Amino acid sequence: MLGRPTQPRRARVFMSKVSPWKVLQITFLFSIALGILTVAVRAGLWMVLDATGLLEQLSVFLTGVVGTSSGFSVDLRHTFPLNQVAAVASIIALVDVVLISVLAVLGSAVYNFVAVLGGGVEVTLTDGYATG
């Protein structure tokens, strides 16, 4: 029996209902991770722009464009400090967490309603490819 190729086992599964509570739990955790990533990326981008001197160069450019006749100077490091950028990114991340979680639960409720009408989604599971 070792030399004979075997067929993979298959199972047809119908997903006719999803639990809104489980959907909320999973999407809440993923959206928290996405929120942390959002804050970290925005703060990191600000630090990279500051370390490379691009904020200063952009400030000089904007001062040249806007403040040539009025004597107005632009300083982006003081206009948008790192703590303010992180605070705004945190607020945006918090709103995203709430919105993503609510929309996912609403999506699961809509799926459950449509699955009652249409029977759900059919998924075929296999344990691998045929050998031989």
Short mmCIF file of C-alpha atoms in Angstrom, two decimals:
data_model
loop_
_atom_site.label_atom_id
_atom_site.label_comp_id
_atom_site.label_asym_id
_atom_site.label_seq_id
_atom_site.Cartn_x
_atom_site.Cartn_y
_atom_site.Cartn_z
CA MET A 1 0.00 0.00 0.00
CA LEU A 2 2.99 2.33 0.28
CA GLY A 3 3.55 2.65 -3.47
CA ARG A 4 -0.07 3.41 -4.33
CA PRO A 5 -1.02 7.08 -4.65
CA THR A 6 -3.65 8.20 -2.22
CA GLN A 7 -6.35 10.73 -2.80
CA PRO A 8 -6.60 13.67 -0.45
CA ARG A 9 -9.51 13.63 1.94
CA ARG A 10 -12.14 16.27 1.29
CA ALA A 11 -14.87 17.71 3.42
CA ARG A 12 -17.59 20.09 2.29
CA VAL A 13 -18.50 22.56 5.00
CA PHE A 14 -21.34 25.07 4.90
CA MET A 15 -20.84 28.24 6.90
CA SER A 16 -24.45 29.16 7.56
CA LYS A 17 -24.01 31.40 10.59
CA VAL A 18 -21.27 33.42 12.29
CA SER A 19 -21.32 34.50 15.90
CA PRO A 20 -21.40 38.31 16.22
CA TRP A 21 -19.72 38.06 19.63
CA LYS A 22 -16.76 36.10 18.21
CA VAL A 23 -16.55 38.49 15.27
CA LEU A 24 -16.45 41.40 17.73
CA GLN A 25 -13.70 39.78 19.77
CA ILE A 26 -11.50 39.01 16.79
CA THR A 27 -11.96 42.32 15.01
CA PHE A 28 -11.45 44.25 18.25
CA LEU A 29 -8.07 42.58 18.79
CA PHE A 30 -7.01 43.11 15.18
CA SER A 31 -8.15 46.73 15.23
CA ILE A 32 -6.23 47.36 18.48
CA ALA A 33 -3.11 45.99 16.78
CA LEU A 34 -3.82 48.18 13.76
CA GLY A 35 -4.28 51.21 16.03
CA ILE A 36 -0.96 50.61 17.77
CA LEU A 37 0.70 50.21 14.39
CA THR A 38 -0.90 53.46 13.19
CA VAL A 39 0.43 55.45 16.12
CA ALA A 40 3.88 53.88 15.87
CA VAL A 41 4.17 54.48 12.12
CA ARG A 42 3.08 58.11 12.34
CA ALA A 43 5.41 58.87 15.24
CA GLY A 44 8.23 56.99 13.54
CA LEU A 45 7.68 58.85 10.29
CA TRP A 46 7.80 62.17 12.12
CA MET A 47 11.06 61.15 13.84
CA VAL A 48 12.61 60.04 10.54
CA LEU A 49 11.60 63.31 8.85
CA ASP A 50 13.05 65.25 11.77
CA ALA A 51 16.28 63.23 11.92
CA THR A 52 16.95 63.56 8.19
CA GLY A 53 16.31 67.30 8.24
CA LEU A 54 13.38 67.13 5.86
CA LEU A 55 11.16 69.03 8.29
CA GLU A 56 13.62 71.91 8.34
CA GLN A 57 13.99 71.89 4.56
CA LEU A 58 10.22 71.86 4.13
CA SER A 59 9.94 74.72 6.64
CA VAL A 60 12.47 76.75 4.67
CA PHE A 61 10.62 76.00 1.44
CA LEU A 62 7.25 77.00 2.91
CA THR A 63 8.76 80.15 4.40
CA GLY A 64 10.10 81.03 0.96
CA VAL A 65 6.73 80.43 -0.67
CA VAL A 66 4.43 81.98 1.92
CA GLY A 67 6.56 84.43 3.82
CA THR A 68 8.57 86.21 1.14
CA SER A 69 6.64 89.48 1.18
CA SER A 70 5.14 89.40 4.68
CA GLY A 71 8.18 88.27 6.65
CA PHE A 72 6.20 85.24 7.90
CA SER A 73 8.28 82.18 8.82
CA VAL A 74 7.11 78.57 9.04
CA ASP A 75 8.59 76.12 11.54
CA LEU A 76 7.01 72.70 11.22
CA ARG A 77 8.85 71.25 14.23
CA HIS A 78 7.12 73.74 16.52
CA THR A 79 3.82 73.81 14.63
CA PHE A 80 3.46 70.01 14.70
CA PRO A 81 5.49 68.68 17.66
CA LEU A 82 5.89 64.94 18.16
CA ASN A 83 3.56 64.76 21.15
CA GLN A 84 0.79 66.47 19.18
CA VAL A 85 1.31 64.15 16.20
CA ALA A 86 1.15 61.12 18.52
CA ALA A 87 -1.97 62.46 20.25
CA VAL A 88 -3.82 63.01 16.97
CA ALA A 89 -2.71 59.58 15.73
CA SER A 90 -4.01 58.03 18.96
CA ILE A 91 -7.39 59.70 18.56
CA ILE A 92 -7.61 58.53 14.96
CA ALA A 93 -6.62 55.00 16.03
CA LEU A 94 -9.28 54.99 18.76
CA VAL A 95 -11.98 56.07 16.31
CA ASP A 96 -10.77 53.40 13.87
CA VAL A 97 -11.00 50.70 16.57
CA VAL A 98 -14.61 51.61 17.32
CA LEU A 99 -15.62 51.94 13.66
CA ILE A 100 -13.97 48.70 12.54
CA SER A 101 -15.50 46.75 15.43
CA VAL A 102 -19.00 48.12 14.87
CA LEU A 103 -18.85 47.61 11.11
CA ALA A 104 -17.63 44.03 11.54
CA VAL A 105 -20.51 43.18 13.89
CA LEU A 106 -22.98 44.78 11.50
CA GLY A 107 -21.40 42.82 8.65
CA SER A 108 -21.79 39.57 10.58
CA ALA A 109 -25.46 40.37 11.24
CA VAL A 110 -26.01 41.07 7.54
CA TYR A 111 -24.21 37.84 6.64
CA ASN A 112 -26.40 35.85 9.05
CA PHE A 113 -29.51 37.36 7.50
CA VAL A 114 -28.37 36.64 3.95
CA ALA A 115 -27.19 33.14 4.91
CA VAL A 116 -30.70 32.33 6.14
CA LEU A 117 -32.03 33.26 2.71
CA GLY A 118 -29.27 31.75 0.60
CA GLY A 119 -27.86 28.89 2.65
CA GLY A 120 -24.45 30.31 3.48
CA VAL A 121 -21.04 29.76 1.95
CA GLU A 122 -19.75 26.34 0.94
CA VAL A 123 -16.09 25.64 1.65
CA THR A 124 -14.24 22.49 0.58
CA LEU A 125 -11.44 21.48 2.94
CA THR A 126 -8.69 19.09 1.87
CA ASP A 127 -5.77 17.62 3.80
CA GLY A 128 -3.22 18.01 1.01
CA TYR A 129 -2.37 17.05 -2.52
CA ALA A 130 -2.35 13.56 -3.98
CA THR A 131 1.03 11.85 -3.65
CA GLY A 132 2.67 9.82 -6.33
#
